[in-house]
Amino acid sequence: MKAIIVYPPKAGVWLKEIDFKEKVGSNGVLVRTLENGMCGTDRGIVNGTLTFSRPPDGYDFLVLGHETLGIVEEVGDAVNEFKKGDIVVPIVRRGCNSCFNCIIGRQDYCETGKFREIGIRGLHGTMREYFTDNEENLVKIPSGLRHVGVLLEPLSNIMKTFEEIELMQRRMIWNCNDSSYECRNAAILGSGPIGLLFALMSASKGFEVFVMNKREPFEAELKVVEAIGAKFIDTTKDELGEIDLLIDTTGYPSAFIPLLKKIKNNGVLVLFGTASGDQYNLSTEDVNHIVESNIAIIGAVNASKKNFIEGAEYLNSWNSKYPGVLESMITKKLKPEDSVEYLKNKPKGEIKTIITW
Ligand code: BGC
Ligand code: ZN
C-alpha cells in the first residue's frame, strides 16, 4: 500500500509503496485511512529539525502521520466496541507500561519518557492507506462529524491544556462573581489551527478572547475569529490590554516574554508551541511581576483518550453553534501524490492542510 515515509532524524519525505505486515489480532481493528492532517510536528520531522523523531525498532523508516480520521474495515474476535463502518480517530501517545501515569492511561504525563508516539517517535503513523490498532487506542466519533473529525487530534491537545489550566486555577477562586469566566480575558499568540482551536475553547469557556499575530489576519482566520465573537490583534498595529490567560502557540520567547507584564494577578501563562533558534531575556522586572502576581507558567503537551472523547463533544457543539466554521479551517485538501511538497513547506494562508486517501 501507499505510505508517506520519513527517515528521521534525517530530513526528507517520500510517498512509497510499503509491505503491510500487520495482522488484526483479537483486540485489533483494521482501519482504512480517510484523512490525515499536517502540522508543525510533521514538518519538523520532514525538515529534520524535530530531532527526537525516530523509526520503530527494527525499521530504518517511519510512516509519518498522527492526525487521523479513519473508517473501520475489520475487527478482531474480542472487539466489542467497534464494528465495520465506524468512524474512528487513534490517540497518539502509547505509554511506557511502567510508570503510574501510563498505567492509568495518562501517558501524556509519562514519568519515564519511554513512551512512543505514532508517526513521531518509535511507532508507525497513519499517513498510509490502512493501519491496525488495538481497540483501546481508538476513539469512535459520530458519522455526522466525519467532515471535521480530522481536527479531533489537534483539539485533544487543547482539551488537555484546559484541564491543566483549570486544575491549576483551583489554587484560588478564579471564577467571576456570576460563577462563569466572563470577567476574564484570554489572549492567544498565533493564529494557526492550534491558536484558533484554543480561541474556540476559550470562547466556549466564557472568556473574552483575543487572537494575536504580527500581521493582518487571513480571510479564513478572520472567519473563525469573528464567528466566535473574538478579536484579532495585529501586534504591529494594535496593543493588547490586561489579560488573565496568555496562551503561546508560537514557541518564540520574543513573542510571549514582552507580554508577561500584561498578565494580571493570579493569571496563567501557557506554553504550548515549540520552535528553535530564538532567544529573549527575562528581565528582573519580569521575574518580580511573575512572583508578585502569583503567575503560573504551564507547559502542556499531548493528550489522553479522555481528552479525545471530550474533544469530540466540543466539535459536535461547535459544528451546530458555528455552522461552516470548522470546515473553513480546512483550507486545503490534497491527494497523497501532491502532499509531499506541502509537507516540506507550509502554504501561505494555511490553517489546516489535509491529505485525503
Ligand atoms: C501531537 C502530540 C505530540 C507532540 C509531540 C503534537 O503535534 O499532537 O500528540 O505529543 O506533537 O511533540
Ligand atoms: Zn499534530
mmCIF file of C-alpha atoms and ligand atoms in Angstrom:
data_model
loop_
_atom_site.group_PDB
_atom_site.id
_atom_site.type_symbol
_atom_site.label_atom_id
_atom_site.label_comp_id
_atom_site.label_asym_id
_atom_site.label_seq_id
_atom_site.Cartn_x
_atom_site.Cartn_y
_atom_site.Cartn_z
ATOM 1 C CA MET A 1 0.000 0.000 0.000
ATOM 2 C CA LYS A 2 0.962 3.620 -0.375
ATOM 3 C CA ALA A 3 2.512 5.373 2.618
ATOM 4 C CA ILE A 4 4.224 8.661 3.351
ATOM 5 C CA ILE A 5 7.569 7.860 4.913
ATOM 6 C CA VAL A 6 10.493 9.665 6.504
ATOM 7 C CA TYR A 7 13.953 8.621 7.730
ATOM 8 C CA PRO A 8 14.324 10.563 10.986
ATOM 9 C CA PRO A 9 16.404 12.278 12.166
ATOM 10 C CA LYS A 10 17.363 12.859 8.510
ATOM 11 C CA ALA A 11 15.360 15.375 6.501
ATOM 12 C CA GLY A 12 13.177 14.343 3.543
ATOM 13 C CA VAL A 13 9.795 12.768 2.814
ATOM 14 C CA TRP A 14 8.599 10.244 0.226
ATOM 15 C CA LEU A 15 5.374 8.629 -0.944
ATOM 16 C CA LYS A 16 6.250 4.943 -1.351
ATOM 17 C CA GLU A 17 4.758 1.508 -1.717
ATOM 18 C CA ILE A 18 5.305 -0.453 1.548
ATOM 19 C CA ASP A 19 4.529 -4.020 2.653
ATOM 20 C CA PHE A 20 1.641 -4.234 5.067
ATOM 21 C CA LYS A 21 2.579 -6.975 7.505
ATOM 22 C CA GLU A 22 0.347 -6.090 10.445
ATOM 23 C CA LYS A 23 -2.251 -8.733 11.358
ATOM 24 C CA VAL A 24 -5.563 -7.936 13.025
ATOM 25 C CA GLY A 25 -5.222 -9.552 16.473
ATOM 26 C CA SER A 26 -8.188 -10.492 18.673
ATOM 27 C CA ASN A 27 -8.296 -6.988 20.195
ATOM 28 C CA GLY A 28 -7.232 -5.393 16.932
ATOM 29 C CA VAL A 29 -9.056 -3.178 14.474
ATOM 30 C CA LEU A 30 -8.184 -2.685 10.813
ATOM 31 C CA VAL A 31 -8.795 0.914 9.831
ATOM 32 C CA ARG A 32 -8.878 2.439 6.346
ATOM 33 C CA THR A 33 -7.445 5.937 6.482
ATOM 34 C CA LEU A 34 -9.812 8.642 5.244
ATOM 35 C CA GLU A 35 -7.823 11.759 6.063
ATOM 36 C CA ASN A 36 -4.657 12.986 7.736
ATOM 37 C CA GLY A 37 -3.919 16.468 8.969
ATOM 38 C CA MET A 38 -0.499 18.073 8.533
ATOM 39 C CA CYS A 39 1.018 20.042 11.380
ATOM 40 C CA GLY A 40 4.201 21.689 12.598
ATOM 41 C CA THR A 41 5.347 18.427 14.185
ATOM 42 C CA ASP A 42 5.143 16.640 10.808
ATOM 43 C CA ARG A 43 7.003 19.462 9.096
ATOM 44 C CA GLY A 44 9.638 19.487 11.866
ATOM 45 C CA ILE A 45 10.252 15.767 11.218
ATOM 46 C CA VAL A 46 10.299 16.261 7.449
ATOM 47 C CA ASN A 47 12.757 19.151 7.706
ATOM 48 C CA GLY A 48 14.971 17.329 10.207
ATOM 49 C CA THR A 49 14.549 19.908 12.990
ATOM 50 C CA LEU A 50 12.480 17.702 15.314
ATOM 51 C CA THR A 51 15.404 15.612 16.457
ATOM 52 C CA PHE A 52 13.524 13.327 18.880
ATOM 53 C CA SER A 53 11.704 11.638 15.995
ATOM 54 C CA ARG A 54 12.758 8.020 15.360
ATOM 55 C CA PRO A 55 11.593 4.950 13.390
ATOM 56 C CA PRO A 56 10.103 1.908 15.165
ATOM 57 C CA ASP A 57 12.605 -0.691 16.411
ATOM 58 C CA GLY A 58 13.802 -2.811 13.509
ATOM 59 C CA TYR A 59 12.936 -0.256 10.823
ATOM 60 C CA ASP A 60 15.040 2.369 9.102
ATOM 61 C CA PHE A 61 11.966 4.401 8.110
ATOM 62 C CA LEU A 62 8.934 5.821 9.885
ATOM 63 C CA VAL A 63 5.453 6.142 8.420
ATOM 64 C CA LEU A 64 4.506 9.748 9.183
ATOM 65 C CA GLY A 65 1.087 10.890 10.440
ATOM 66 C CA HIS A 66 -0.581 11.344 13.807
ATOM 67 C CA GLU A 67 -3.632 13.469 12.921
ATOM 68 C CA THR A 68 -6.042 10.876 11.615
ATOM 69 C CA LEU A 69 -9.581 10.148 10.569
ATOM 70 C CA GLY A 70 -10.376 6.564 9.581
ATOM 71 C CA ILE A 71 -13.161 4.059 8.977
ATOM 72 C CA VAL A 72 -13.229 0.582 10.495
ATOM 73 C CA GLU A 73 -12.860 -2.209 7.923
ATOM 74 C CA GLU A 74 -12.454 -5.297 10.111
ATOM 75 C CA VAL A 75 -12.394 -6.125 13.834
ATOM 76 C CA GLY A 76 -10.768 -8.943 15.862
ATOM 77 C CA ASP A 77 -12.844 -11.632 17.697
ATOM 78 C CA ALA A 78 -12.623 -9.936 21.095
ATOM 79 C CA VAL A 79 -13.575 -6.450 19.887
ATOM 80 C CA ASN A 80 -16.982 -5.283 21.160
ATOM 81 C CA GLU A 81 -16.795 -1.533 20.951
ATOM 82 C CA PHE A 82 -16.251 -1.172 17.198
ATOM 83 C CA LYS A 83 -17.818 -2.501 14.034
ATOM 84 C CA LYS A 84 -17.188 -2.143 10.310
ATOM 85 C CA GLY A 85 -18.109 1.335 9.140
ATOM 86 C CA ASP A 86 -17.431 3.165 12.434
ATOM 87 C CA ILE A 87 -15.567 6.463 12.104
ATOM 88 C CA VAL A 88 -12.522 6.486 14.383
ATOM 89 C CA VAL A 89 -9.563 8.580 15.495
ATOM 90 C CA PRO A 90 -6.490 6.952 17.104
ATOM 91 C CA ILE A 91 -4.790 8.504 20.128
ATOM 92 C CA VAL A 92 -1.142 9.427 19.545
ATOM 93 C CA ARG A 93 0.931 8.509 22.569
ATOM 94 C CA ARG A 94 1.405 4.960 23.833
ATOM 95 C CA GLY A 95 2.557 4.507 27.420
ATOM 96 C CA CYS A 96 5.805 3.150 28.852
ATOM 97 C CA ASN A 97 3.863 0.478 30.824
ATOM 98 C CA SER A 98 5.944 1.124 33.917
ATOM 99 C CA CYS A 99 5.046 4.488 35.448
ATOM 100 C CA PHE A 100 1.741 5.008 37.238
ATOM 101 C CA ASN A 101 0.532 7.720 34.869
ATOM 102 C CA CYS A 102 0.979 5.459 31.841
ATOM 103 C CA ILE A 103 -0.666 2.525 33.637
ATOM 104 C CA ILE A 104 -3.818 4.582 34.216
ATOM 105 C CA GLY A 105 -3.925 5.904 30.642
ATOM 106 C CA ARG A 106 -2.313 9.266 31.355
ATOM 107 C CA GLN A 107 0.714 8.688 29.156
ATOM 108 C CA ASP A 108 0.573 12.401 28.352
ATOM 109 C CA TYR A 109 2.135 12.708 31.835
ATOM 110 C CA CYS A 110 4.614 9.813 31.359
ATOM 111 C CA GLU A 111 7.272 9.942 34.056
ATOM 112 C CA THR A 112 9.963 7.850 32.381
ATOM 113 C CA GLY A 113 9.978 9.383 28.903
ATOM 114 C CA LYS A 114 9.881 5.852 27.462
ATOM 115 C CA PHE A 115 6.543 6.402 25.710
ATOM 116 C CA ARG A 116 6.082 6.139 21.942
ATOM 117 C CA GLU A 117 4.007 8.283 19.593
ATOM 118 C CA ILE A 118 2.531 7.160 16.283
ATOM 119 C CA GLY A 119 4.106 8.903 13.313
ATOM 120 C CA ILE A 120 6.509 10.791 15.607
ATOM 121 C CA ARG A 121 8.687 8.524 17.726
ATOM 122 C CA GLY A 122 9.026 4.758 17.683
ATOM 123 C CA LEU A 123 5.708 3.756 16.092
ATOM 124 C CA HIS A 124 4.482 3.964 12.519
ATOM 125 C CA GLY A 125 1.919 6.658 11.886
ATOM 126 C CA THR A 126 -1.214 6.769 9.795
ATOM 127 C CA MET A 127 -0.251 8.517 6.558
ATOM 128 C CA ARG A 128 -0.942 5.263 4.715
ATOM 129 C CA GLU A 129 -3.933 3.562 3.178
ATOM 130 C CA TYR A 130 -4.585 1.216 6.118
ATOM 131 C CA PHE A 131 -3.386 0.724 9.669
ATOM 132 C CA THR A 132 -4.206 -1.590 12.558
ATOM 133 C CA ASP A 133 -4.518 -0.636 16.177
ATOM 134 C CA ASN A 134 -5.825 -2.122 19.406
ATOM 135 C CA GLU A 135 -9.348 -1.021 20.219
ATOM 136 C CA GLU A 136 -8.188 0.676 23.423
ATOM 137 C CA ASN A 137 -6.292 3.230 21.312
ATOM 138 C CA LEU A 138 -9.253 4.248 19.152
ATOM 139 C CA VAL A 139 -11.999 6.774 19.774
ATOM 140 C CA LYS A 140 -15.284 6.495 17.894
ATOM 141 C CA ILE A 141 -16.876 9.701 16.642
ATOM 142 C CA PRO A 142 -20.398 10.274 15.281
ATOM 143 C CA SER A 143 -20.601 9.904 11.494
ATOM 144 C CA GLY A 144 -22.074 13.419 11.423
ATOM 145 C CA LEU A 145 -18.609 14.704 12.372
ATOM 146 C CA ARG A 146 -16.821 12.952 9.539
ATOM 147 C CA HIS A 147 -16.246 16.212 7.629
ATOM 148 C CA VAL A 148 -14.340 17.811 10.544
ATOM 149 C CA GLY A 149 -13.214 14.777 12.566
ATOM 150 C CA VAL A 150 -9.621 15.197 11.384
ATOM 151 C CA LEU A 151 -9.452 18.201 13.739
ATOM 152 C CA LEU A 152 -10.024 15.992 16.786
ATOM 153 C CA GLU A 153 -6.373 15.091 17.366
ATOM 154 C CA PRO A 154 -5.120 18.697 17.486
ATOM 155 C CA LEU A 155 -8.173 19.585 19.592
ATOM 156 C CA SER A 156 -7.374 16.817 22.090
ATOM 157 C CA ASN A 157 -4.189 18.717 22.998
ATOM 158 C CA ILE A 158 -6.257 21.812 23.744
ATOM 159 C CA MET A 159 -8.643 19.794 25.941
ATOM 160 C CA LYS A 160 -5.664 18.517 27.934
ATOM 161 C CA THR A 161 -4.261 22.021 28.269
ATOM 162 C CA PHE A 162 -7.546 23.429 29.588
ATOM 163 C CA GLU A 163 -7.722 20.560 32.053
ATOM 164 C CA GLU A 164 -4.296 21.690 33.319
ATOM 165 C CA ILE A 165 -5.295 25.360 33.425
ATOM 166 C CA GLU A 166 -8.477 24.697 35.369
ATOM 167 C CA LEU A 167 -6.742 22.386 37.842
ATOM 168 C CA MET A 168 -4.009 24.965 38.384
ATOM 169 C CA GLN A 169 -6.534 27.729 38.933
ATOM 170 C CA ARG A 170 -8.249 25.811 41.712
ATOM 171 C CA ARG A 171 -5.407 27.225 43.829
ATOM 172 C CA MET A 172 -7.815 30.155 44.478
ATOM 173 C CA ILE A 173 -11.144 31.457 43.211
ATOM 174 C CA TRP A 174 -10.788 32.337 39.547
ATOM 175 C CA ASN A 175 -14.446 32.330 38.560
ATOM 176 C CA CYS A 176 -16.264 35.621 38.190
ATOM 177 C CA ASN A 177 -18.954 36.604 40.695
ATOM 178 C CA ASP A 178 -21.598 35.065 38.431
ATOM 179 C CA SER A 179 -19.607 31.774 38.612
ATOM 180 C CA SER A 180 -18.549 31.996 34.944
ATOM 181 C CA TYR A 181 -15.261 33.191 33.360
ATOM 182 C CA GLU A 182 -16.978 36.120 31.707
ATOM 183 C CA CYS A 183 -14.897 38.719 33.524
ATOM 184 C CA ARG A 184 -11.675 37.050 32.289
ATOM 185 C CA ASN A 185 -9.648 37.762 29.169
ATOM 186 C CA ALA A 186 -7.666 35.196 27.230
ATOM 187 C CA ALA A 187 -5.037 36.146 24.663
ATOM 188 C CA ILE A 188 -3.752 33.590 22.206
ATOM 189 C CA LEU A 189 -0.474 34.169 20.446
ATOM 190 C CA GLY A 190 -0.535 32.666 16.992
ATOM 191 C CA SER A 191 -3.482 32.137 14.676
ATOM 192 C CA GLY A 192 -2.722 28.700 13.230
ATOM 193 C CA PRO A 193 -5.001 25.689 13.797
ATOM 194 C CA ILE A 194 -3.870 25.335 17.424
ATOM 195 C CA GLY A 195 -4.328 29.051 18.112
ATOM 196 C CA LEU A 196 -7.808 29.022 16.601
ATOM 197 C CA LEU A 197 -8.834 25.864 18.461
ATOM 198 C CA PHE A 198 -7.612 27.500 21.688
ATOM 199 C CA ALA A 199 -9.734 30.515 20.741
ATOM 200 C CA LEU A 200 -12.813 28.339 20.201
ATOM 201 C CA MET A 201 -12.281 26.587 23.553
ATOM 202 C CA SER A 202 -11.647 29.836 25.418
ATOM 203 C CA ALA A 203 -14.805 31.333 23.939
ATOM 204 C CA SER A 204 -16.786 28.231 24.955
ATOM 205 C CA LYS A 205 -15.437 28.596 28.478
ATOM 206 C CA GLY A 206 -16.756 32.170 28.579
ATOM 207 C CA PHE A 207 -13.529 34.173 28.203
ATOM 208 C CA GLU A 208 -13.278 37.335 26.185
ATOM 209 C CA VAL A 209 -10.843 36.182 23.502
ATOM 210 C CA PHE A 210 -8.031 37.919 21.620
ATOM 211 C CA VAL A 211 -6.178 36.139 18.826
ATOM 212 C CA MET A 212 -2.803 37.682 18.065
ATOM 213 C CA ASN A 213 -0.347 37.652 15.200
ATOM 214 C CA LYS A 214 2.252 40.068 13.870
ATOM 215 C CA ARG A 215 0.322 40.630 10.659
ATOM 216 C CA GLU A 216 -3.199 41.151 9.379
ATOM 217 C CA PRO A 217 -5.464 38.092 9.578
ATOM 218 C CA PHE A 218 -6.026 35.853 6.577
ATOM 219 C CA GLU A 219 -9.629 35.623 5.443
ATOM 220 C CA ALA A 220 -10.069 32.095 6.830
ATOM 221 C CA GLU A 221 -8.669 33.171 10.214
ATOM 222 C CA LEU A 222 -10.960 36.177 10.406
ATOM 223 C CA LYS A 223 -13.954 33.992 9.657
ATOM 224 C CA VAL A 224 -13.288 31.850 12.730
ATOM 225 C CA VAL A 225 -12.359 34.785 14.960
ATOM 226 C CA GLU A 226 -15.484 36.757 14.046
ATOM 227 C CA ALA A 227 -17.830 33.771 14.270
ATOM 228 C CA ILE A 228 -16.896 33.183 17.904
ATOM 229 C CA GLY A 229 -17.003 36.856 18.861
ATOM 230 C CA ALA A 230 -13.243 37.103 19.416
ATOM 231 C CA LYS A 231 -10.960 39.971 18.356
ATOM 232 C CA PHE A 232 -7.898 39.755 16.127
ATOM 233 C CA ILE A 233 -4.927 41.798 17.260
ATOM 234 C CA ASP A 234 -2.273 42.630 14.672
ATOM 235 C CA THR A 235 0.638 43.303 17.040
ATOM 236 C CA THR A 236 2.324 45.604 14.532
ATOM 237 C CA LYS A 237 -0.618 47.996 14.919
ATOM 238 C CA ASP A 238 -2.756 47.294 17.981
ATOM 239 C CA GLU A 239 -1.870 46.825 21.603
ATOM 240 C CA LEU A 240 -3.174 44.162 23.917
ATOM 241 C CA GLY A 241 -4.785 45.239 27.204
ATOM 242 C CA GLU A 242 -4.502 43.392 30.517
ATOM 243 C CA ILE A 243 -5.209 39.684 30.459
ATOM 244 C CA ASP A 244 -5.813 36.741 32.776
ATOM 245 C CA LEU A 245 -4.650 33.974 30.477
ATOM 246 C CA LEU A 246 -1.896 34.095 27.874
ATOM 247 C CA ILE A 247 -1.515 31.081 25.618
ATOM 248 C CA ASP A 248 1.569 30.952 23.421
ATOM 249 C CA THR A 249 1.336 28.701 20.382
ATOM 250 C CA THR A 250 4.394 30.158 18.633
ATOM 251 C CA GLY A 251 7.246 28.824 20.769
ATOM 252 C CA TYR A 252 9.082 32.152 20.395
ATOM 253 C CA PRO A 253 10.229 33.772 23.675
ATOM 254 C CA SER A 254 10.484 37.069 21.792
ATOM 255 C CA ALA A 255 6.717 36.828 21.200
ATOM 256 C CA PHE A 256 5.481 35.999 24.715
ATOM 257 C CA ILE A 257 8.073 37.430 27.131
ATOM 258 C CA PRO A 258 7.247 41.063 26.240
ATOM 259 C CA LEU A 259 3.589 40.281 27.072
ATOM 260 C CA LEU A 260 4.285 38.877 30.552
ATOM 261 C CA LYS A 261 3.652 42.226 32.194
ATOM 262 C CA LYS A 262 0.123 42.243 30.734
ATOM 263 C CA ILE A 263 -0.837 39.230 32.860
ATOM 264 C CA LYS A 264 -2.932 40.208 35.862
ATOM 265 C CA ASN A 265 -2.800 38.885 39.433
ATOM 266 C CA ASN A 266 -3.126 35.093 39.684
ATOM 267 C CA GLY A 267 -3.020 34.775 35.912
ATOM 268 C CA VAL A 268 -1.576 31.993 33.794
ATOM 269 C CA LEU A 269 0.944 31.748 31.002
ATOM 270 C CA VAL A 270 0.572 28.574 28.947
ATOM 271 C CA LEU A 271 3.438 27.493 26.732
ATOM 272 C CA PHE A 272 2.184 25.181 24.042
ATOM 273 C CA GLY A 273 4.182 25.955 20.907
ATOM 274 C CA THR A 274 7.752 24.843 20.316
ATOM 275 C CA ALA A 275 10.281 26.374 17.946
ATOM 276 C CA SER A 276 14.032 26.714 17.539
ATOM 277 C CA GLY A 277 16.576 29.475 17.170
ATOM 278 C CA ASP A 278 15.006 32.313 19.167
ATOM 279 C CA GLN A 279 16.350 33.876 22.364
ATOM 280 C CA TYR A 280 14.918 36.618 24.534
ATOM 281 C CA ASN A 281 15.958 37.693 28.006
ATOM 282 C CA LEU A 282 13.729 37.502 31.021
ATOM 283 C CA SER A 283 14.347 40.702 32.992
ATOM 284 C CA THR A 284 14.295 41.062 36.763
ATOM 285 C CA GLU A 285 11.162 43.209 36.297
ATOM 286 C CA ASP A 286 9.519 40.227 34.594
ATOM 287 C CA VAL A 287 10.596 37.904 37.400
ATOM 288 C CA ASN A 288 9.276 40.357 40.006
ATOM 289 C CA HIS A 289 5.969 40.562 38.162
ATOM 290 C CA ILE A 290 5.644 36.765 37.988
ATOM 291 C CA VAL A 291 6.427 36.452 41.706
ATOM 292 C CA GLU A 292 4.362 39.378 42.968
ATOM 293 C CA SER A 293 1.355 38.390 40.853
ATOM 294 C CA ASN A 294 1.331 34.630 41.539
ATOM 295 C CA ILE A 295 1.606 33.925 37.845
ATOM 296 C CA ALA A 296 1.569 30.237 36.956
ATOM 297 C CA ILE A 297 3.563 29.061 33.958
ATOM 298 C CA ILE A 298 2.301 25.821 32.482
ATOM 299 C CA GLY A 299 3.837 23.671 29.767
ATOM 300 C CA ALA A 300 1.431 21.331 28.003
ATOM 301 C CA VAL A 301 1.924 18.521 25.504
ATOM 302 C CA ASN A 302 -0.090 15.637 24.119
ATOM 303 C CA ALA A 303 -3.456 14.341 25.392
ATOM 304 C CA SER A 304 -5.117 11.276 26.882
ATOM 305 C CA LYS A 305 -8.018 9.286 25.435
ATOM 306 C CA LYS A 306 -10.388 11.115 27.788
ATOM 307 C CA ASN A 307 -9.379 14.390 26.147
ATOM 308 C CA PHE A 308 -10.205 12.961 22.690
ATOM 309 C CA ILE A 309 -13.622 11.830 23.909
ATOM 310 C CA GLU A 310 -14.373 15.244 25.405
ATOM 311 C CA GLY A 311 -12.968 16.977 22.322
ATOM 312 C CA ALA A 312 -15.489 15.149 20.133
ATOM 313 C CA GLU A 313 -18.277 16.675 22.253
ATOM 314 C CA TYR A 314 -16.920 20.155 21.617
ATOM 315 C CA LEU A 315 -16.534 19.502 17.871
ATOM 316 C CA ASN A 316 -20.160 18.449 17.867
ATOM 317 C CA SER A 317 -21.335 21.563 19.673
ATOM 318 C CA TRP A 318 -19.260 23.965 17.542
ATOM 319 C CA ASN A 319 -20.467 22.201 14.432
ATOM 320 C CA SER A 320 -24.029 23.217 15.247
ATOM 321 C CA LYS A 321 -23.312 26.509 17.012
ATOM 322 C CA TYR A 322 -20.992 27.931 14.319
ATOM 323 C CA PRO A 323 -22.166 26.398 11.020
ATOM 324 C CA GLY A 324 -19.407 26.188 8.407
ATOM 325 C CA VAL A 325 -16.685 27.470 10.724
ATOM 326 C CA LEU A 326 -14.870 24.206 11.465
ATOM 327 C CA GLU A 327 -14.957 23.268 7.770
ATOM 328 C CA SER A 328 -13.457 26.625 6.886
ATOM 329 C CA MET A 329 -10.396 25.731 8.984
ATOM 330 C CA ILE A 330 -9.588 23.012 6.448
ATOM 331 C CA THR A 331 -8.017 25.310 3.878
ATOM 332 C CA LYS A 332 -6.600 22.665 1.520
ATOM 333 C CA LYS A 333 -7.327 19.038 0.651
ATOM 334 C CA LEU A 334 -4.611 17.119 -1.181
ATOM 335 C CA LYS A 335 -4.163 13.717 -2.766
ATOM 336 C CA PRO A 336 -1.252 11.713 -1.289
ATOM 337 C CA GLU A 337 0.714 12.264 -4.527
ATOM 338 C CA ASP A 338 0.569 16.033 -4.082
ATOM 339 C CA SER A 339 1.098 16.145 -0.344
ATOM 340 C CA VAL A 340 4.862 15.582 -0.197
ATOM 341 C CA GLU A 341 5.637 19.133 -1.347
ATOM 342 C CA TYR A 342 3.206 20.574 1.191
ATOM 343 C CA LEU A 343 4.835 18.616 3.985
ATOM 344 C CA LYS A 344 8.075 20.420 3.190
ATOM 345 C CA ASN A 345 6.644 23.929 3.088
ATOM 346 C CA LYS A 346 3.604 25.496 4.631
ATOM 347 C CA PRO A 347 1.483 27.307 2.023
ATOM 348 C CA LYS A 348 0.524 30.911 2.682
ATOM 349 C CA GLY A 349 -2.915 31.340 4.222
ATOM 350 C CA GLU A 350 -2.984 27.771 5.548
ATOM 351 C CA ILE A 351 -4.987 26.869 8.601
ATOM 352 C CA LYS A 352 -5.148 23.092 8.178
ATOM 353 C CA THR A 353 -3.986 21.190 5.105
ATOM 354 C CA ILE A 354 -5.260 17.629 4.909
ATOM 355 C CA ILE A 355 -4.495 14.556 2.842
ATOM 356 C CA THR A 356 -7.469 12.549 1.603
ATOM 357 C CA TRP A 357 -6.799 8.860 0.847
HETATM 358 C C1 BGC B 1 0.982 15.978 18.778
HETATM 359 C C2 BGC B 1 1.149 15.446 20.187
HETATM 360 C C3 BGC B 1 2.577 15.052 20.426
HETATM 361 C C4 BGC B 1 3.501 16.195 20.096
HETATM 362 C C5 BGC B 1 4.949 15.813 20.236
HETATM 363 C C6 BGC B 1 1.963 17.077 18.511
HETATM 364 O O1 BGC B 1 1.860 17.501 17.181
HETATM 365 O O2 BGC B 1 -0.318 16.455 18.577
HETATM 366 O O3 BGC B 1 0.301 14.349 20.373
HETATM 367 O O4 BGC B 1 2.746 14.661 21.758
HETATM 368 O O5 BGC B 1 3.279 16.630 18.757
HETATM 369 O O6 BGC B 1 5.720 16.949 20.428
HETATM 370 ZN ZN ZN B 2 -0.032 17.418 15.010
#
